[in-house]
C-alpha cells in the first residue's frame, strides 16, 4: 500500500516501512508529506497494529482493544501535523488492588477523585501519610513529564541537555541516576502502596526495583511522562 507514488510497476522507493502500525503509519505519512516515495508493508489485512480494536473470537460480535489506548500517548504535535481526528476519554479509576489484612478483605482504590482516593489510602494504611507521600511523588513526576515529553518530537537531546531541562536535583537523581526502587522505598512505607507504584516500573521488564541497569527506570518514565501529564486515556 504505497503512501506516495503508486505508479503501476514501480519497484523503487525512497523508503520502505515494514509494519503498518501506528508508528509505521506516522513515519510513512511524514516521509510522503516531504515528497518521498514510500511503501508500507503490512502482513495483516488491516493497518493500525496495536492501536486498533479487533474481533478475536469467531462468531462473537465483541470488539476488544489490541492495546489501542496507546494512541492516547500520541503527541499533539503529530496529531496537528497530520490532521488526525479521534477522541479520548479520561479513566475515572486508575487501579484497584485487593488485599487481606488482619483477617479482613480490603484493598487500595486509586481514582474516583482525590477525596475518594485519600479515603482509600486512609482505610488501608490507617492515616494520611502514604497518600500525602503519593501526592508529592506524583507531583514530582508530573513536573518531569512536562519537561521531558516534548523532547520525544525533537532531536534526541544529550544527557547534559536533558539534565538542564529537569531542574529538580532530587527528581534527576531518583529517576535518571539510581534505581527507582530506592526512591519508592524512601517515600512509601506500606508494601502494597510500594507495589502499586512499582507496577509502572516492573511490568514487562522482568527486572527488580533495584536493577543496576535502570531498565525499570526507563519503563517507569515511559508510563509517567505520556502527553506531558502521565495520563493514559481511552480512545472512543
PDB file of C-alpha atoms in Angstrom:
ATOM      1  CA  UNK A   1       0.000   0.000   0.000  1.00  0.00           C
ATOM      2  CA  UNK A   2       2.156   2.886  -1.226  1.00  0.00           C
ATOM      3  CA  UNK A   3       1.758   6.093   0.714  1.00  0.00           C
ATOM      4  CA  UNK A   4       3.087   8.077  -2.247  1.00  0.00           C
ATOM      5  CA  UNK A   5       3.781   7.362  -5.922  1.00  0.00           C
ATOM      6  CA  UNK A   6       1.700   4.304  -6.781  1.00  0.00           C
ATOM      7  CA  UNK A   7       2.660   4.070 -10.456  1.00  0.00           C
ATOM      8  CA  UNK A   8       1.985   0.600 -11.919  1.00  0.00           C
ATOM      9  CA  UNK A   9       5.131  -1.498 -11.964  1.00  0.00           C
ATOM     10  CA  UNK A  10       7.021   0.955  -9.763  1.00  0.00           C
ATOM     11  CA  UNK A  11       9.512  -1.045  -7.679  1.00  0.00           C
ATOM     12  CA  UNK A  12      11.948   1.565  -6.399  1.00  0.00           C
ATOM     13  CA  UNK A  13      11.117   3.650  -3.340  1.00  0.00           C
ATOM     14  CA  UNK A  14      12.922   6.188  -1.214  1.00  0.00           C
ATOM     15  CA  UNK A  15      11.766   4.342   1.916  1.00  0.00           C
ATOM     16  CA  UNK A  16      10.114   1.049   2.774  1.00  0.00           C
ATOM     17  CA  UNK A  17       8.247   0.891   6.089  1.00  0.00           C
ATOM     18  CA  UNK A  18       7.930  -2.645   7.443  1.00  0.00           C
ATOM     19  CA  UNK A  19       4.796  -2.767   9.583  1.00  0.00           C
ATOM     20  CA  UNK A  20       1.676  -0.647   9.258  1.00  0.00           C
ATOM     21  CA  UNK A  21       1.151   0.008  12.940  1.00  0.00           C
ATOM     22  CA  UNK A  22       0.598   3.500  14.295  1.00  0.00           C
ATOM     23  CA  UNK A  23       4.344   4.208  14.407  1.00  0.00           C
ATOM     24  CA  UNK A  24       4.919   2.929  10.871  1.00  0.00           C
ATOM     25  CA  UNK A  25       1.979   4.915   9.521  1.00  0.00           C
ATOM     26  CA  UNK A  26       3.207   8.114  11.174  1.00  0.00           C
ATOM     27  CA  UNK A  27       6.698   7.612   9.710  1.00  0.00           C
ATOM     28  CA  UNK A  28       5.257   6.912   6.247  1.00  0.00           C
ATOM     29  CA  UNK A  29       2.961   9.942   6.393  1.00  0.00           C
ATOM     30  CA  UNK A  30       5.789  12.329   7.303  1.00  0.00           C
ATOM     31  CA  UNK A  31       8.046  10.924   4.581  1.00  0.00           C
ATOM     32  CA  UNK A  32       5.292  11.161   1.970  1.00  0.00           C
ATOM     33  CA  UNK A  33       4.496  14.744   3.006  1.00  0.00           C
ATOM     34  CA  UNK A  34       8.194  15.523   2.480  1.00  0.00           C
ATOM     35  CA  UNK A  35       7.854  14.337  -1.124  1.00  0.00           C
ATOM     36  CA  UNK A  36       9.448  10.916  -0.740  1.00  0.00           C
ATOM     37  CA  UNK A  37       8.066   7.765  -2.375  1.00  0.00           C
ATOM     38  CA  UNK A  38       7.123   5.342   0.384  1.00  0.00           C
ATOM     39  CA  UNK A  39       5.977   1.723   0.511  1.00  0.00           C
ATOM     40  CA  UNK A  40       4.252   0.388   3.646  1.00  0.00           C
ATOM     41  CA  UNK A  41       4.340  -3.404   4.087  1.00  0.00           C
ATOM     42  CA  UNK A  42       1.820  -4.981   6.478  1.00  0.00           C
ATOM     43  CA  UNK A  43       1.268  -8.738   6.871  1.00  0.00           C
ATOM     44  CA  UNK A  44      -2.270  -8.369   8.276  1.00  0.00           C
ATOM     45  CA  UNK A  45      -5.366  -7.378   6.337  1.00  0.00           C
ATOM     46  CA  UNK A  46      -5.657  -4.082   8.231  1.00  0.00           C
ATOM     47  CA  UNK A  47      -3.286  -1.367   9.354  1.00  0.00           C
ATOM     48  CA  UNK A  48      -3.107   0.129  12.847  1.00  0.00           C
ATOM     49  CA  UNK A  49      -1.077  -2.501  14.664  1.00  0.00           C
ATOM     50  CA  UNK A  50      -1.662  -2.384  18.411  1.00  0.00           C
ATOM     51  CA  UNK A  51      -3.774   0.771  18.163  1.00  0.00           C
ATOM     52  CA  UNK A  52      -6.950  -0.857  16.868  1.00  0.00           C
ATOM     53  CA  UNK A  53      -9.888  -2.890  18.110  1.00  0.00           C
ATOM     54  CA  UNK A  54     -10.424  -6.401  16.806  1.00  0.00           C
ATOM     55  CA  UNK A  55     -12.898  -9.280  16.926  1.00  0.00           C
ATOM     56  CA  UNK A  56     -10.715 -12.117  18.273  1.00  0.00           C
ATOM     57  CA  UNK A  57     -13.441 -14.740  18.700  1.00  0.00           C
ATOM     58  CA  UNK A  58     -15.018 -16.237  15.592  1.00  0.00           C
ATOM     59  CA  UNK A  59     -18.788 -15.818  15.579  1.00  0.00           C
ATOM     60  CA  UNK A  60     -18.818 -13.459  18.572  1.00  0.00           C
ATOM     61  CA  UNK A  61     -19.561  -9.799  17.823  1.00  0.00           C
ATOM     62  CA  UNK A  62     -17.266  -8.476  20.548  1.00  0.00           C
ATOM     63  CA  UNK A  63     -14.637  -5.854  19.740  1.00  0.00           C
ATOM     64  CA  UNK A  64     -11.647  -5.825  22.080  1.00  0.00           C
ATOM     65  CA  UNK A  65      -8.758  -3.407  22.285  1.00  0.00           C
ATOM     66  CA  UNK A  66      -5.423  -4.567  20.939  1.00  0.00           C
ATOM     67  CA  UNK A  67      -3.720  -2.050  23.260  1.00  0.00           C
ATOM     68  CA  UNK A  68      -5.478   0.767  21.408  1.00  0.00           C
ATOM     69  CA  UNK A  69      -5.080   3.015  24.472  1.00  0.00           C
ATOM     70  CA  UNK A  70      -1.547   3.599  23.163  1.00  0.00           C
ATOM     71  CA  UNK A  71      -2.881   6.278  20.826  1.00  0.00           C
ATOM     72  CA  UNK A  72      -3.678   8.398  23.889  1.00  0.00           C
ATOM     73  CA  UNK A  73       0.099   8.976  24.133  1.00  0.00           C
ATOM     74  CA  UNK A  74       0.362  10.263  20.551  1.00  0.00           C
ATOM     75  CA  UNK A  75       1.977  13.712  20.836  1.00  0.00           C
ATOM     76  CA  UNK A  76      -0.311  16.640  19.995  1.00  0.00           C
ATOM     77  CA  UNK A  77       2.273  17.895  17.504  1.00  0.00           C
ATOM     78  CA  UNK A  78       1.837  14.759  15.375  1.00  0.00           C
ATOM     79  CA  UNK A  79      -1.952  14.956  15.672  1.00  0.00           C
ATOM     80  CA  UNK A  80      -1.839  18.554  14.396  1.00  0.00           C
ATOM     81  CA  UNK A  81       0.772  17.948  11.688  1.00  0.00           C
ATOM     82  CA  UNK A  82      -1.126  15.026  10.162  1.00  0.00           C
ATOM     83  CA  UNK A  83      -4.621  16.423  10.686  1.00  0.00           C
ATOM     84  CA  UNK A  84      -5.730  13.424  12.735  1.00  0.00           C
ATOM     85  CA  UNK A  85      -9.122  13.292  14.415  1.00  0.00           C
ATOM     86  CA  UNK A  86     -10.011  10.956  17.260  1.00  0.00           C
ATOM     87  CA  UNK A  87     -11.497  11.289  20.736  1.00  0.00           C
ATOM     88  CA  UNK A  88     -10.157  10.038  24.039  1.00  0.00           C
ATOM     89  CA  UNK A  89     -11.776   9.889  27.453  1.00  0.00           C
ATOM     90  CA  UNK A  90     -10.244  10.061  30.913  1.00  0.00           C
ATOM     91  CA  UNK A  91     -10.324   6.974  33.104  1.00  0.00           C
ATOM     92  CA  UNK A  92     -12.211   7.557  36.343  1.00  0.00           C
ATOM     93  CA  UNK A  93     -10.423   4.713  38.122  1.00  0.00           C
ATOM     94  CA  UNK A  94      -6.714   4.057  37.641  1.00  0.00           C
ATOM     95  CA  UNK A  95      -6.392   0.847  39.644  1.00  0.00           C
ATOM     96  CA  UNK A  96      -7.812  -1.289  42.419  1.00  0.00           C
ATOM     97  CA  UNK A  97      -5.567  -3.683  44.327  1.00  0.00           C
ATOM     98  CA  UNK A  98      -7.298  -6.131  46.705  1.00  0.00           C
ATOM     99  CA  UNK A  99      -5.552  -7.485  49.803  1.00  0.00           C
ATOM    100  CA  UNK A 100      -6.390  -9.229  53.071  1.00  0.00           C
ATOM    101  CA  UNK A 101      -5.133  -7.627  56.267  1.00  0.00           C
ATOM    102  CA  UNK A 102      -5.716  -8.724  59.837  1.00  0.00           C
ATOM    103  CA  UNK A 103      -8.075 -11.370  58.540  1.00  0.00           C
ATOM    104  CA  UNK A 104     -10.345  -8.953  56.697  1.00  0.00           C
ATOM    105  CA  UNK A 105     -10.620  -8.207  52.961  1.00  0.00           C
ATOM    106  CA  UNK A 106      -9.650  -4.695  51.927  1.00  0.00           C
ATOM    107  CA  UNK A 107      -7.745  -3.002  49.110  1.00  0.00           C
ATOM    108  CA  UNK A 108      -6.488   0.218  47.593  1.00  0.00           C
ATOM    109  CA  UNK A 109      -8.577   2.202  45.109  1.00  0.00           C
ATOM    110  CA  UNK A 110      -6.771   4.852  43.069  1.00  0.00           C
ATOM    111  CA  UNK A 111      -9.288   7.011  41.257  1.00  0.00           C
ATOM    112  CA  UNK A 112     -12.765   8.406  41.594  1.00  0.00           C
ATOM    113  CA  UNK A 113     -11.422  11.807  42.630  1.00  0.00           C
ATOM    114  CA  UNK A 114      -8.815  12.953  45.175  1.00  0.00           C
ATOM    115  CA  UNK A 115     -11.083  12.612  48.204  1.00  0.00           C
ATOM    116  CA  UNK A 116     -12.149   9.082  47.346  1.00  0.00           C
ATOM    117  CA  UNK A 117      -8.527   8.087  46.778  1.00  0.00           C
ATOM    118  CA  UNK A 118      -7.443   9.695  50.048  1.00  0.00           C
ATOM    119  CA  UNK A 119     -10.130   7.806  51.940  1.00  0.00           C
ATOM    120  CA  UNK A 120      -9.000   4.538  50.343  1.00  0.00           C
ATOM    121  CA  UNK A 121      -5.416   5.184  51.434  1.00  0.00           C
ATOM    122  CA  UNK A 122      -6.562   6.015  54.968  1.00  0.00           C
ATOM    123  CA  UNK A 123      -8.657   2.849  55.250  1.00  0.00           C
ATOM    124  CA  UNK A 124      -5.776   0.712  54.084  1.00  0.00           C
ATOM    125  CA  UNK A 125      -2.911   2.344  55.983  1.00  0.00           C
ATOM    126  CA  UNK A 126      -4.655   3.923  58.979  1.00  0.00           C
ATOM    127  CA  UNK A 127      -3.684   7.508  58.227  1.00  0.00           C
ATOM    128  CA  UNK A 128      -2.849  10.159  55.634  1.00  0.00           C
ATOM    129  CA  UNK A 129       0.935   9.744  55.492  1.00  0.00           C
ATOM    130  CA  UNK A 130       1.027   7.419  52.463  1.00  0.00           C
ATOM    131  CA  UNK A 131      -1.489   9.473  50.495  1.00  0.00           C
ATOM    132  CA  UNK A 132       0.449  12.686  51.135  1.00  0.00           C
ATOM    133  CA  UNK A 133       3.648  10.920  50.006  1.00  0.00           C
ATOM    134  CA  UNK A 134       1.757   9.735  46.911  1.00  0.00           C
ATOM    135  CA  UNK A 135       0.713  13.307  46.101  1.00  0.00           C
ATOM    136  CA  UNK A 136       4.247  14.634  46.484  1.00  0.00           C
ATOM    137  CA  UNK A 137       5.802  11.817  44.460  1.00  0.00           C
ATOM    138  CA  UNK A 138       3.436  12.138  41.509  1.00  0.00           C
ATOM    139  CA  UNK A 139       3.611  15.909  41.686  1.00  0.00           C
ATOM    140  CA  UNK A 140       7.320  15.464  41.065  1.00  0.00           C
ATOM    141  CA  UNK A 141       6.851  13.024  38.169  1.00  0.00           C
ATOM    142  CA  UNK A 142       4.251  15.364  36.679  1.00  0.00           C
ATOM    143  CA  UNK A 143       6.793  18.176  36.557  1.00  0.00           C
ATOM    144  CA  UNK A 144       9.335  15.846  34.928  1.00  0.00           C
ATOM    145  CA  UNK A 145       6.679  14.839  32.389  1.00  0.00           C
ATOM    146  CA  UNK A 146       6.047  18.447  31.376  1.00  0.00           C
ATOM    147  CA  UNK A 147       9.754  18.973  30.785  1.00  0.00           C
ATOM    148  CA  UNK A 148      10.718  15.658  29.173  1.00  0.00           C
ATOM    149  CA  UNK A 149       7.744  14.662  26.986  1.00  0.00           C
ATOM    150  CA  UNK A 150       8.291  17.490  24.434  1.00  0.00           C
ATOM    151  CA  UNK A 151      11.736  16.035  23.647  1.00  0.00           C
ATOM    152  CA  UNK A 152      10.099  12.988  22.038  1.00  0.00           C
ATOM    153  CA  UNK A 153       9.305  15.031  18.927  1.00  0.00           C
ATOM    154  CA  UNK A 154      12.590  16.961  18.947  1.00  0.00           C
ATOM    155  CA  UNK A 155      16.159  15.955  18.010  1.00  0.00           C
ATOM    156  CA  UNK A 156      17.430  13.499  20.642  1.00  0.00           C
ATOM    157  CA  UNK A 157      18.888  15.578  23.490  1.00  0.00           C
ATOM    158  CA  UNK A 158      22.226  14.774  25.066  1.00  0.00           C
ATOM    159  CA  UNK A 159      22.331  13.739  28.712  1.00  0.00           C
ATOM    160  CA  UNK A 160      23.554  17.235  29.670  1.00  0.00           C
ATOM    161  CA  UNK A 161      20.755  18.903  27.705  1.00  0.00           C
ATOM    162  CA  UNK A 162      18.145  16.710  29.383  1.00  0.00           C
ATOM    163  CA  UNK A 163      19.698  17.372  32.769  1.00  0.00           C
ATOM    164  CA  UNK A 164      19.247  21.090  32.241  1.00  0.00           C
ATOM    165  CA  UNK A 165      15.566  20.559  31.472  1.00  0.00           C
ATOM    166  CA  UNK A 166      14.982  18.564  34.642  1.00  0.00           C
ATOM    167  CA  UNK A 167      15.701  21.324  37.106  1.00  0.00           C
ATOM    168  CA  UNK A 168      14.865  19.322  40.249  1.00  0.00           C
ATOM    169  CA  UNK A 169      18.061  17.705  41.565  1.00  0.00           C
ATOM    170  CA  UNK A 170      16.167  15.091  43.583  1.00  0.00           C
ATOM    171  CA  UNK A 171      13.981  14.150  40.609  1.00  0.00           C
ATOM    172  CA  UNK A 172      17.023  13.713  38.382  1.00  0.00           C
ATOM    173  CA  UNK A 173      18.745  11.507  40.964  1.00  0.00           C
ATOM    174  CA  UNK A 174      15.657   9.392  41.659  1.00  0.00           C
ATOM    175  CA  UNK A 175      14.640   8.786  38.051  1.00  0.00           C
ATOM    176  CA  UNK A 176      17.820   9.030  35.985  1.00  0.00           C
ATOM    177  CA  UNK A 177      20.784   8.082  38.179  1.00  0.00           C
ATOM    178  CA  UNK A 178      19.759   5.493  40.782  1.00  0.00           C
ATOM    179  CA  UNK A 179      17.286   2.597  40.762  1.00  0.00           C
ATOM    180  CA  UNK A 180      13.750   3.921  41.188  1.00  0.00           C
ATOM    181  CA  UNK A 181      13.211   1.342  43.924  1.00  0.00           C
ATOM    182  CA  UNK A 182      15.402   3.451  46.210  1.00  0.00           C
ATOM    183  CA  UNK A 183      13.135   6.487  45.881  1.00  0.00           C
ATOM    184  CA  UNK A 184       9.977   4.423  46.311  1.00  0.00           C
ATOM    185  CA  UNK A 185      11.255   2.752  49.476  1.00  0.00           C
ATOM    186  CA  UNK A 186      12.371   6.127  50.850  1.00  0.00           C
ATOM    187  CA  UNK A 187       8.980   7.712  50.274  1.00  0.00           C
ATOM    188  CA  UNK A 188       6.499   4.936  50.982  1.00  0.00           C
ATOM    189  CA  UNK A 189       6.343   2.562  53.934  1.00  0.00           C
ATOM    190  CA  UNK A 190       3.315   0.431  53.070  1.00  0.00           C
ATOM    191  CA  UNK A 191       4.310  -2.591  50.990  1.00  0.00           C
ATOM    192  CA  UNK A 192       1.099  -2.649  48.930  1.00  0.00           C
ATOM    193  CA  UNK A 193       1.445   1.048  48.079  1.00  0.00           C
ATOM    194  CA  UNK A 194       5.056   0.428  47.047  1.00  0.00           C
ATOM    195  CA  UNK A 195       3.869  -2.377  44.802  1.00  0.00           C
ATOM    196  CA  UNK A 196       1.259  -0.206  43.102  1.00  0.00           C
ATOM    197  CA  UNK A 197       3.864   2.483  42.365  1.00  0.00           C
ATOM    198  CA  UNK A 198       6.373  -0.102  41.140  1.00  0.00           C
ATOM    199  CA  UNK A 199       3.879  -1.601  38.689  1.00  0.00           C
ATOM    200  CA  UNK A 200       4.742   1.083  36.130  1.00  0.00           C
ATOM    201  CA  UNK A 201       8.447   0.286  36.523  1.00  0.00           C
ATOM    202  CA  UNK A 202       8.438  -3.508  36.524  1.00  0.00           C
ATOM    203  CA  UNK A 203       5.636  -4.518  34.156  1.00  0.00           C
ATOM    204  CA  UNK A 204       7.152  -6.268  31.161  1.00  0.00           C
ATOM    205  CA  UNK A 205      10.760  -5.612  32.224  1.00  0.00           C
ATOM    206  CA  UNK A 206      11.462  -8.800  34.218  1.00  0.00           C
ATOM    207  CA  UNK A 207      13.666  -6.542  36.339  1.00  0.00           C
ATOM    208  CA  UNK A 208      13.622  -5.832  40.041  1.00  0.00           C
ATOM    209  CA  UNK A 209      13.226  -2.491  41.737  1.00  0.00           C
ATOM    210  CA  UNK A 210      16.983  -2.157  42.304  1.00  0.00           C
ATOM    211  CA  UNK A 211      18.282  -3.394  38.942  1.00  0.00           C
ATOM    212  CA  UNK A 212      21.593  -1.643  38.258  1.00  0.00           C
ATOM    213  CA  UNK A 213      20.788  -1.393  34.532  1.00  0.00           C
ATOM    214  CA  UNK A 214      17.981   1.090  35.342  1.00  0.00           C
ATOM    215  CA  UNK A 215      15.735  -0.511  32.728  1.00  0.00           C
ATOM    216  CA  UNK A 216      12.975  -0.341  35.327  1.00  0.00           C
ATOM    217  CA  UNK A 217      13.517   3.430  35.452  1.00  0.00           C
ATOM    218  CA  UNK A 218      13.095   3.685  31.679  1.00  0.00           C
ATOM    219  CA  UNK A 219       9.875   1.692  31.879  1.00  0.00           C
ATOM    220  CA  UNK A 220       8.637   3.889  34.724  1.00  0.00           C
ATOM    221  CA  UNK A 221       9.406   7.103  32.823  1.00  0.00           C
ATOM    222  CA  UNK A 222       7.559   5.790  29.777  1.00  0.00           C
ATOM    223  CA  UNK A 223       4.474   5.287  31.919  1.00  0.00           C
ATOM    224  CA  UNK A 224       4.510   8.622  33.754  1.00  0.00           C
ATOM    225  CA  UNK A 225       5.521  11.174  31.073  1.00  0.00           C
ATOM    226  CA  UNK A 226       2.893  10.431  28.396  1.00  0.00           C
ATOM    227  CA  UNK A 227       1.249  13.534  26.990  1.00  0.00           C
ATOM    228  CA  UNK A 228       3.234  15.666  29.422  1.00  0.00           C
ATOM    229  CA  UNK A 229       0.812  14.608  32.161  1.00  0.00           C
ATOM    230  CA  UNK A 230       1.261  10.863  32.582  1.00  0.00           C
ATOM    231  CA  UNK A 231      -2.405  10.265  31.719  1.00  0.00           C
ATOM    232  CA  UNK A 232      -3.277   7.123  29.772  1.00  0.00           C
ATOM    233  CA  UNK A 233      -6.645   7.885  28.248  1.00  0.00           C
ATOM    234  CA  UNK A 234      -9.063   5.598  26.437  1.00  0.00           C
ATOM    235  CA  UNK A 235      -9.838   6.176  22.740  1.00  0.00           C
ATOM    236  CA  UNK A 236     -13.503   6.180  21.719  1.00  0.00           C
TER     237      UNK A 236
END
